[in-house]
Each structure stands twice: as C-alpha cells, then as structure tokens.
Short mmCIF file of C-alpha atoms and ligand atoms in Angstrom, two decimals:
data_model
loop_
_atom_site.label_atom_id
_atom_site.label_comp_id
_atom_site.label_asym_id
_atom_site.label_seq_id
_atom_site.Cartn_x
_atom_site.Cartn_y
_atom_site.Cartn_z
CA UNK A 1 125.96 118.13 -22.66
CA UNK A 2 122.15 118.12 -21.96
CA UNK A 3 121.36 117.94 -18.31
CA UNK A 4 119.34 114.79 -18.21
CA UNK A 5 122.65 113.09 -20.24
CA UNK A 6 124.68 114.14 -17.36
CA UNK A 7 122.14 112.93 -14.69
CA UNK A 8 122.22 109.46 -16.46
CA UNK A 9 126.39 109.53 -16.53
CA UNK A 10 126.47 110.20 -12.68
CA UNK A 11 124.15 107.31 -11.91
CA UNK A 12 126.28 105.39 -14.05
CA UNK A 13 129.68 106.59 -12.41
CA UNK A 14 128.26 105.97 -9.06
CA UNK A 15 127.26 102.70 -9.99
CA UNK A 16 130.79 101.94 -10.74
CA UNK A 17 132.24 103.04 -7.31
CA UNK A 18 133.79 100.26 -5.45
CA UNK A 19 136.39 102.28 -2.71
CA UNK A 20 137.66 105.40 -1.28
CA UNK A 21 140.21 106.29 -4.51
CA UNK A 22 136.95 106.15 -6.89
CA UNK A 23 134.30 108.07 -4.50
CA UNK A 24 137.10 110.86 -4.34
CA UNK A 25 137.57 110.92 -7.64
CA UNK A 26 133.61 110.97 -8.69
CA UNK A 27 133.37 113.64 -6.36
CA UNK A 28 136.33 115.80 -7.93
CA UNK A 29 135.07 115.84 -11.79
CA UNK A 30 131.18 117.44 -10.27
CA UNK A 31 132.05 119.30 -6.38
CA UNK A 32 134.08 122.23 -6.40
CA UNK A 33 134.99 125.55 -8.25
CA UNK A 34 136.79 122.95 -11.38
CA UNK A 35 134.12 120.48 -11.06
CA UNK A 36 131.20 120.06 -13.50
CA UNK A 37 128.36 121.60 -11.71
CA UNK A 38 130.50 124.69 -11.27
CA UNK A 39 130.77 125.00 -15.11
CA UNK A 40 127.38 124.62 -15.35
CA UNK A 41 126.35 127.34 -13.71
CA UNK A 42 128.77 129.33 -15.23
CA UNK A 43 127.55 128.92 -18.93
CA UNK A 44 123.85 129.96 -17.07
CA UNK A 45 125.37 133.39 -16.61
CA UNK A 46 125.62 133.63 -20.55
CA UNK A 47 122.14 133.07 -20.87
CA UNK A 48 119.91 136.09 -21.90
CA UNK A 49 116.71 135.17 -22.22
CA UNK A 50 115.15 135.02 -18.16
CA UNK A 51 112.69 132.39 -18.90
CA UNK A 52 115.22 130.31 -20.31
CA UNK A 53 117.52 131.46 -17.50
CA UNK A 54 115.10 130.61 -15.08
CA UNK A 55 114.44 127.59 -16.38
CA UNK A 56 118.02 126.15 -16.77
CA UNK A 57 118.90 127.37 -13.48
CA UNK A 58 116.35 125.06 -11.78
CA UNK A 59 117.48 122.07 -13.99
CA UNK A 60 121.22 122.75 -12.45
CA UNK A 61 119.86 123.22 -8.85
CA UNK A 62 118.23 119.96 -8.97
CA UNK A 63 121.37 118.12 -11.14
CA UNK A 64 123.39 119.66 -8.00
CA UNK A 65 120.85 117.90 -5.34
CA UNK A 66 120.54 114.75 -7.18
CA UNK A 67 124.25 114.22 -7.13
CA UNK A 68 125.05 115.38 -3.20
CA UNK A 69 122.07 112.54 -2.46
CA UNK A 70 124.16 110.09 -5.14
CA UNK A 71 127.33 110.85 -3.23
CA UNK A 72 125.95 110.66 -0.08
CA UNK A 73 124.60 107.33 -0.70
CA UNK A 74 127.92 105.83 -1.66
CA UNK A 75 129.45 107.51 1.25
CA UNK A 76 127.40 105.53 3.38
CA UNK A 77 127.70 102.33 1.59
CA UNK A 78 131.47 102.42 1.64
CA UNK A 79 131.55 102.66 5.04
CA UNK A 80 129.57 99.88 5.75
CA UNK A 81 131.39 97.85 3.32
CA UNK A 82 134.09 98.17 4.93
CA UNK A 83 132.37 97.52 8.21
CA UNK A 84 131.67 94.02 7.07
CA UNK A 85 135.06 93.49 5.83
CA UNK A 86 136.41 93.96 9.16
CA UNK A 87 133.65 91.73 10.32
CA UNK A 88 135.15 88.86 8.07
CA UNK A 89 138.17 88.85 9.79
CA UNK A 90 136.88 88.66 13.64
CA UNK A 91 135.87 85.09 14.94
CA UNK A 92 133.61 86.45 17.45
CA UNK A 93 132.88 83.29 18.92
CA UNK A 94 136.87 83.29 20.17
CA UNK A 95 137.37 83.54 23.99
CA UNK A 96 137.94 86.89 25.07
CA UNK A 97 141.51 88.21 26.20
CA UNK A 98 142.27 88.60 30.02
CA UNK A 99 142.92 92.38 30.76
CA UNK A 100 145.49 93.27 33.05
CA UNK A 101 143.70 95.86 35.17
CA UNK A 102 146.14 97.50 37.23
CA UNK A 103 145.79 98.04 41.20
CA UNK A 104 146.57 101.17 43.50
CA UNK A 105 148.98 100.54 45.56
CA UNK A 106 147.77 99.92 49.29
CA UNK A 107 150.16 103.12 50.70
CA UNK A 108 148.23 104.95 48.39
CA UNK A 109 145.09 103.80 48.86
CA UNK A 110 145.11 104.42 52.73
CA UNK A 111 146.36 107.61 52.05
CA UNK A 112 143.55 108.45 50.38
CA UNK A 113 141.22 106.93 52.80
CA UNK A 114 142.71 109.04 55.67
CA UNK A 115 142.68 112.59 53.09
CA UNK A 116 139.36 111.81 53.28
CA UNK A 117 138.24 111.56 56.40
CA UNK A 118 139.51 114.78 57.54
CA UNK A 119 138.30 116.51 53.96
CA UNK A 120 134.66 115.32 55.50
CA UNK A 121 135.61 116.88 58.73
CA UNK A 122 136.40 120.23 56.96
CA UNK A 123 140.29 119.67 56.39
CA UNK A 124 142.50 121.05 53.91
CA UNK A 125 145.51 119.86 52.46
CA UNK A 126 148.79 121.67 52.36
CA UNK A 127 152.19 119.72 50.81
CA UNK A 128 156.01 120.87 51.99
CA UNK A 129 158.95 120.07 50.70
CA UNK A 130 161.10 116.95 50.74
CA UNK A 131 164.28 118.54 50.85
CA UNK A 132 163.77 120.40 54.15
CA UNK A 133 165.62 123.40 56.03
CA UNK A 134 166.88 122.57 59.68
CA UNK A 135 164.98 125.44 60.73
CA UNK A 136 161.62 124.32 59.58
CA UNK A 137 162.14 120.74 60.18
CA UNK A 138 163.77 121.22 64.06
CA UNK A 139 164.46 125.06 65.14
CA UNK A 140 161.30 126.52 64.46
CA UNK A 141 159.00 123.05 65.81
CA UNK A 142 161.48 123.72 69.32
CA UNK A 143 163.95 121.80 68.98
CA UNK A 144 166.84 123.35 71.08
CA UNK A 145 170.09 123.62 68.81
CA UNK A 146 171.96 120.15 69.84
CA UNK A 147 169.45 118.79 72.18
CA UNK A 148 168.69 115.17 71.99
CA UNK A 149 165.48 115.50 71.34
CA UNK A 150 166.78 115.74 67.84
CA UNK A 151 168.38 112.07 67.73
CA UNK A 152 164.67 110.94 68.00
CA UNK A 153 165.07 111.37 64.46
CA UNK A 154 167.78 109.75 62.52
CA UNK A 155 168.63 112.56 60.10
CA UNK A 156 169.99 112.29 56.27
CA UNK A 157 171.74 115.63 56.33
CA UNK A 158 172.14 117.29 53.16
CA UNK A 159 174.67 120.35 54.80
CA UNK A 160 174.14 122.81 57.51
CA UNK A 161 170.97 124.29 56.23
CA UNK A 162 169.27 121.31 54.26
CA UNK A 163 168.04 118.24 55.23
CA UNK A 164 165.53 114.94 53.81
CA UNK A 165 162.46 116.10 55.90
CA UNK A 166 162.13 113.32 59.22
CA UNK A 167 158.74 114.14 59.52
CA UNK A 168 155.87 115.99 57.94
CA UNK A 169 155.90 118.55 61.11
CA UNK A 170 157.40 121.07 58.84
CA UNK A 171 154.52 121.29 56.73
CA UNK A 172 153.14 123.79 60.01
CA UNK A 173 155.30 126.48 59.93
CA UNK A 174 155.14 126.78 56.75
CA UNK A 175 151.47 126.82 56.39
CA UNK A 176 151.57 129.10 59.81
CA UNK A 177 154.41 131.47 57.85
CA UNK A 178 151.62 132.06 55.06
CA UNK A 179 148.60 131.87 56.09
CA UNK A 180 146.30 133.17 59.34
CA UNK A 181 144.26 131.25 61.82
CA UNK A 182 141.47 129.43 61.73
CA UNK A 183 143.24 127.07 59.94
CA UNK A 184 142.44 123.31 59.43
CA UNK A 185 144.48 121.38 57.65
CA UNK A 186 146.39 118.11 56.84
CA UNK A 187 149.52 117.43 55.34
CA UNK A 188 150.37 114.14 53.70
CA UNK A 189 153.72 113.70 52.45
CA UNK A 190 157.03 110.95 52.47
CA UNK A 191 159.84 111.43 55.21
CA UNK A 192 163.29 109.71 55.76
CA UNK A 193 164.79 108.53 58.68
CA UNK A 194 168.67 107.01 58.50
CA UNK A 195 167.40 103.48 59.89
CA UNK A 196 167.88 100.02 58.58
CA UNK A 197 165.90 98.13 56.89
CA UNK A 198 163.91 95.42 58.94
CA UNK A 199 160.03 94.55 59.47
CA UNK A 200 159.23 97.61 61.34
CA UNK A 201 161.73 100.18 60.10
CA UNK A 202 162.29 102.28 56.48
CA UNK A 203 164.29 104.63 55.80
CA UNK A 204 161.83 106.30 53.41
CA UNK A 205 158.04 106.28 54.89
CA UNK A 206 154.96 108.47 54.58
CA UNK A 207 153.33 110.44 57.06
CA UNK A 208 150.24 112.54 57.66
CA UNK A 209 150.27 116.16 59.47
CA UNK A 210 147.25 118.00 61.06
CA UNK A 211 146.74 120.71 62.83
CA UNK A 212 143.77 122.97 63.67
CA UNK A 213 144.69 126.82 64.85
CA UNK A 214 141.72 129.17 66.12
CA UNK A 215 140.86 130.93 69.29
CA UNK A 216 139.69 128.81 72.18
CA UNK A 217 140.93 125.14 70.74
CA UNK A 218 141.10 122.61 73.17
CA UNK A 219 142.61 119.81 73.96
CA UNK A 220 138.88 118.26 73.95
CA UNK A 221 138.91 119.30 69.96
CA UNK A 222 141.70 117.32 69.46
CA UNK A 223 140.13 114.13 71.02
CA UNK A 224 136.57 114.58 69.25
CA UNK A 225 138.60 114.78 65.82
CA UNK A 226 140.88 112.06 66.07
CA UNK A 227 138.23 109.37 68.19
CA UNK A 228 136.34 110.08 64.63
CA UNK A 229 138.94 109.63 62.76
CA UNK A 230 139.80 105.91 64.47
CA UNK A 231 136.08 105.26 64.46
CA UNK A 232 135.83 106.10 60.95
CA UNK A 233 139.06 104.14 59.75
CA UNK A 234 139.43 101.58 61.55
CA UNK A 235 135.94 100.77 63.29
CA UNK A 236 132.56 102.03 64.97
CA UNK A 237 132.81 99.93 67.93
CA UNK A 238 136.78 100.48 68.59
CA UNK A 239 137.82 102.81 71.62
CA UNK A 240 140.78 105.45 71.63
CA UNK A 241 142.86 106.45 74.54
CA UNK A 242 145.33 109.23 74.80
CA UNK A 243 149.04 108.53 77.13
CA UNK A 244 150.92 111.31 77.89
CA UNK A 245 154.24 111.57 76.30
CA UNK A 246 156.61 114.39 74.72
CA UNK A 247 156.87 116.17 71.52
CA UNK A 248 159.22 119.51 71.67
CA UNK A 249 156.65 121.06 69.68
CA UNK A 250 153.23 120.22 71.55
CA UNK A 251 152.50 120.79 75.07
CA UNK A 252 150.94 118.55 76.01
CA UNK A 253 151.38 115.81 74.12
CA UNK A 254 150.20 112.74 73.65
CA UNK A 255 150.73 109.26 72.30
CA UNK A 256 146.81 108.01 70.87
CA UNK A 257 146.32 104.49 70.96
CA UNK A 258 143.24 102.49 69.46
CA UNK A 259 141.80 98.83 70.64
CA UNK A 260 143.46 96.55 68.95
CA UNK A 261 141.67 95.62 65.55
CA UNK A 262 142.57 91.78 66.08
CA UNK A 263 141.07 91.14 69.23
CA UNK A 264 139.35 94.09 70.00
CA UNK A 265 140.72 95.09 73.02
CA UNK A 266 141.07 91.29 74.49
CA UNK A 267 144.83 90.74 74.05
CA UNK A 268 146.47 89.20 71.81
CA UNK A 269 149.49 88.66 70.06
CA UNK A 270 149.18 91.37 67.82
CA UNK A 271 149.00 93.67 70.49
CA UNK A 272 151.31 91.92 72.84
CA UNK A 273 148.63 91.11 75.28
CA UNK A 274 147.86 95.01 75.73
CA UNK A 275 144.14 95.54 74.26
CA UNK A 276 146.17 98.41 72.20
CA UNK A 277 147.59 99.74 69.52
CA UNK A 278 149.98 103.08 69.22
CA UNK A 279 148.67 104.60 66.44
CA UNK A 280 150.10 108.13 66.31
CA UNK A 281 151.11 111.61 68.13
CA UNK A 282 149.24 114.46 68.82
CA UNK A 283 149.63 117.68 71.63
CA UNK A 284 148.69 121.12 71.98
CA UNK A 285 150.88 123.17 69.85
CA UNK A 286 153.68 124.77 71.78
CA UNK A 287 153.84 128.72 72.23
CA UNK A 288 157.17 128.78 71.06
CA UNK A 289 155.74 127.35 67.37
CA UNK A 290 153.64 130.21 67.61
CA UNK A 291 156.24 132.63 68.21
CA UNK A 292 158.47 131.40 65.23
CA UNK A 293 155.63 131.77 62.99
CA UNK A 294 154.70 135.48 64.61
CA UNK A 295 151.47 134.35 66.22
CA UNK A 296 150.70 135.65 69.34
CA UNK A 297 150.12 133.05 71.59
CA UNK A 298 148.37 134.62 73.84
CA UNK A 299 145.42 135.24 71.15
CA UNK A 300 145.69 131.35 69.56
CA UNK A 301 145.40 128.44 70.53
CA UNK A 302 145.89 124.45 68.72
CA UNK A 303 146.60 121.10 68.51
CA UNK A 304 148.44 118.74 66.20
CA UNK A 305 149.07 115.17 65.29
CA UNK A 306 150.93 112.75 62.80
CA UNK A 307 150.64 109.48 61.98
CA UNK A 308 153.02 107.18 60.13
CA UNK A 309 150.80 105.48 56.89
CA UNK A 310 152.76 102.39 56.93
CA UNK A 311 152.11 101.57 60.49
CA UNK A 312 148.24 102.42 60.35
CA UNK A 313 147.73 100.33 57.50
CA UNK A 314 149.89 97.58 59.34
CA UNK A 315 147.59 97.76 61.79
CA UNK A 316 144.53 97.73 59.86
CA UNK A 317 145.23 94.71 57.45
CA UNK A 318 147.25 92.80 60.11
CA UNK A 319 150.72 93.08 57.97
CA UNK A 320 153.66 91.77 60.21
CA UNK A 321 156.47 93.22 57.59
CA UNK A 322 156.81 96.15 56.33
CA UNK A 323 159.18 95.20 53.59
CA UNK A 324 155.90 94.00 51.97
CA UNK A 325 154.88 97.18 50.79
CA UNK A 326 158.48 98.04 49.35
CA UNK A 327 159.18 94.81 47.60
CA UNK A 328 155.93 95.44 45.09
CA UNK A 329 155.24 91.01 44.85
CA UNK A 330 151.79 90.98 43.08
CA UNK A 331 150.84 88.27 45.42
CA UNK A 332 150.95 91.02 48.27
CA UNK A 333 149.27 94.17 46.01
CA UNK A 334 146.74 91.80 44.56
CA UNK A 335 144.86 91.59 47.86
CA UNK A 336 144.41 94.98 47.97
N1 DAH B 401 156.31 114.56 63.99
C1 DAH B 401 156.20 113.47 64.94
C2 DAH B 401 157.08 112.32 64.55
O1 DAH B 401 157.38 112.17 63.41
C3 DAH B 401 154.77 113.00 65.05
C4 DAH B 401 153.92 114.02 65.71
C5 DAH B 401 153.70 113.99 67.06
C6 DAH B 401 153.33 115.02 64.98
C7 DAH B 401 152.93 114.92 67.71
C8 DAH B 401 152.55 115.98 65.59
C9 DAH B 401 152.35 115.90 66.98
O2 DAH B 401 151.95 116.97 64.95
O3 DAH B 401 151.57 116.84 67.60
O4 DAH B 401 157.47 111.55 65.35
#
C-alpha cells in the first residue's frame, strides 16, 4: 500500500475512535514489532537502490510521526470525554456533605503539650515498660522490701518478679542502667493503681517522668525547670511553690503546687479556699538510686519529678470527674 493511502486510512480510523477498546486497538494494527509501521520499515531493508532508500525511509519516518501526533490527539480527547461524562452526572449546585473530622483526644493532647515543653527546654524522651519488675518499679527507686512506703501504691501484681508499673519512676533506672550522665530526659507513659473507680481515682492513668543527672545539679535547677514549665502550661502570671514531703527515692522531696487557675490564687472552691493547686512531685534523687544504677554518688548529682496527666489537665480545663475522659461522650471530646 502506497504511503500517502495509508496516511489517509489512519485519519480515517482515528476519526472513527469513540473509547478506550477502539484507541487500543488503532494503536495495535500501526505501534509495535507486528504493527504496520514495523513492516514498513522492514520491506525498506529490501530496497537497493539508496536514493530510493533514502527516500522511502523519510516517507516512513514521517508516516510514523504523523500517526504518534494522531494517537496522541485521541488520547487526549478520550480523556476529556470522559471528563465531561462524569461531569453529567454531578449536580454541583447540591449542598456539600458534612465531614466527620475526627478530634485528639484531650489525654493526648496534653500529653503532647507537656512533651513539648520540656523538648524546648532540651528534654529527651525515654519509654519503659508496662509490665514492670519489682525491682525497677520499688527495690531499686528505695523502697525497703515490705515497708509501707510501698502501700502508697496500690499494686496489680503479676507474681513475685512482675508487676503493672504504679508509676513511671521506673523509667530512671532504666535509662540510668544504660546510659551516662548528663542526662535530661522525660518519660511519658500509662500506670495502674488497684483503686476504684470514682471522680478522682483510675485504676489505669498516665504519668510523666523527668529527671536531669549531671555534676553540680541543684535543687535551684529543679525549681527554674518546673516554675517554667507551670508558667508555660498553665499561665505567665501564675506562681509555684514547693512543700516538703517524702518520696523513698528523692531526698528531698517535694510536693509543687501552682495558684489556682480558677481564681488565681484568691480561693475558691476549686481550690478549697487554699489559693493552690497540688500539681505533682519532685526531690533530689536519692544516693541509694544512684548506687543501684552504679553511679557514684559522690561524683552526681539530680533531681526528679512526675506528674499525673489526668489531674493536670483537670486542673487546667476545670474538669470535676475524671470518668469524663474514660467514658469517650462526644459532648465531652468535642470541646477539646
Ligand atoms: N512516682 C511518684 C508517684 O507516682 C511521683 C514522683 C514524685 C516522681 C517525686 C518523681 C519524684 O520523680 O521525684 O507518686
């Protein structure tokens, strides 16, 4: 078949091209080692004269060209056909659907707020496990073997050697085990206590851990970090104050208590008339920590504190139940 036959029988085929099947088809019989084009070129190897050679060969390049530009067109018109077909079908003067968008949950969020803080202040976080030894969770923080300190925390006992975690205390030693001072870090994490269930008490919580080791930390450190910490989470203008109490692993130690968000230091009921709120525990950590974890004592020196993440956020959105954060009513998360 003459070439200029062949160019008028493409532009006739792709005329006739109405979908996918057809283009595929069009572009079977000419593309490809079986195709047309192919064959074309070749019959040009039995050619012997060169001019004629020449000649034809140009005539096939430009067949070749004119049919890539052909196909290419009707690519690009099938796909906007079908474009406008889909078109037909949307009313797009219907209202719009309402999307669900989903929330984080407040826990979480204040989590986050408080991982922050510290990461600003140069923090790092370290994660223990949930399922806890005795001896990282009470032997190695000082608790004496059957002292009473240890009924301070209700314990779900798993046997003799495991436990659910009661706190997130742990997390030290076994950052302290691994690693050498300076060390800054914070350790967020979930911890169980055997209580009941009422407005101030879970048996499943979430704390956060930190502790700073180097030489020549003081207990003046730990009051510069954690006033920024309650001046950065819960307000500029609200003061901190530091109680003396007792931790077996801090000494000394120290209950931390902010002006009351509500009133601001007035008294109120929120507060019960006080001006504050107990917000966590901190101390100097104890030599004996150090010893467990092969530090000399002598040489290091550093505080720690934890915080329960219910209670702070509690405190800072003026929630009177902490069921609320269990019981997952969209009423409750939606104002979050
Ligand atoms: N682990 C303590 C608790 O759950 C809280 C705590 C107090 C942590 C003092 C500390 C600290 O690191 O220094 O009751």
């Amino acid at each position: 078949m003459n070439i200029n036959e062949l160019k008028e029988q493409m532009k006739n085929e792709a005329g006739q091209i109405k979908n996918e099947i057809d283009l595929k088809n069009f572009s079977a019989k000419y593309k490809g080692n079986n195709g047309l084009i192919s064959k074309l070129f070749q019959e040009l190897k039995k050619i012997e004269n060169k001019d004629e050679k020449k000649q034809k060969g140009k005539e096939i390049n430009e067949l070749k060209q004119y049919f890539e530009e052909l196909l290419a067109e009707k690519e690009k018109f099938l796909i906007e056909k079908l474009r406008e077909e889909e078109l037909k079908n949307i009313d797009v003067s219907l209202p719009g659907y309402d999307i669900k968008k989903g929330k984080i949950h407040p826990i979480t969020q204040v989590m986050e707020e408080i991982k922050s803080i510290f990461l600003r202040m140069g923090f790092s976080i370290a994660e223990g496990p949930d399922i806890e030894k005795d001896y990282y969770n009470f032997t190695a923080l000082n608790f004496p073997h059957d002292h009473p300190a240890r009924d301070m925390h209700d314990t779900f006992k798993i046997n003799d050697e495991y436990l659910l975690r009661t706190h997130t205390s742990p997390i030290q030693v076994r950052v302290m085990e691994k690693q050498k001072p300076p060390l800054k870090i914070i350790a967020p994490g979930r911890v169980f206590r055997r209580d009941a269930i009422d407005a101030s008490h879970s048996p499943v919580f979430h704390q956060v851990e930190g502790f700073m080791v180097d030489k020549n930390i003081r207990f003046s450190d730990l009051k510069g970090v954690l006033d920024l910490f309650t001046k950065e989470f819960f307000g500029r203008e609200l003061k901190t104050r530091f109680r003396p109490s007792f931790f077996p692993f801090t000494e000394p130690s120290a209950e931390v208590d902010v002006q009351c968000v509500n009133c601001k230091g007035q008294g109120c009921s929120a507060c019960k008339q006080t001006g504050w709120l107990e917000i966590l525990g901190a101390g100097m950590i104890h030599p004996n920590v150090f010893r467990a974890v092969k530090y000399d004592p002598e040489k290091w020196t550093g505080f720690a504190f934890g915080m329960g993440v219910e209670r702070i956020a509690m405190l800072k959105y003026g929630i009177n139940d902490l069921r609320l954060f269990y019981e997952n009513d969209l009423r409750f998360l939606k104002q979050f």
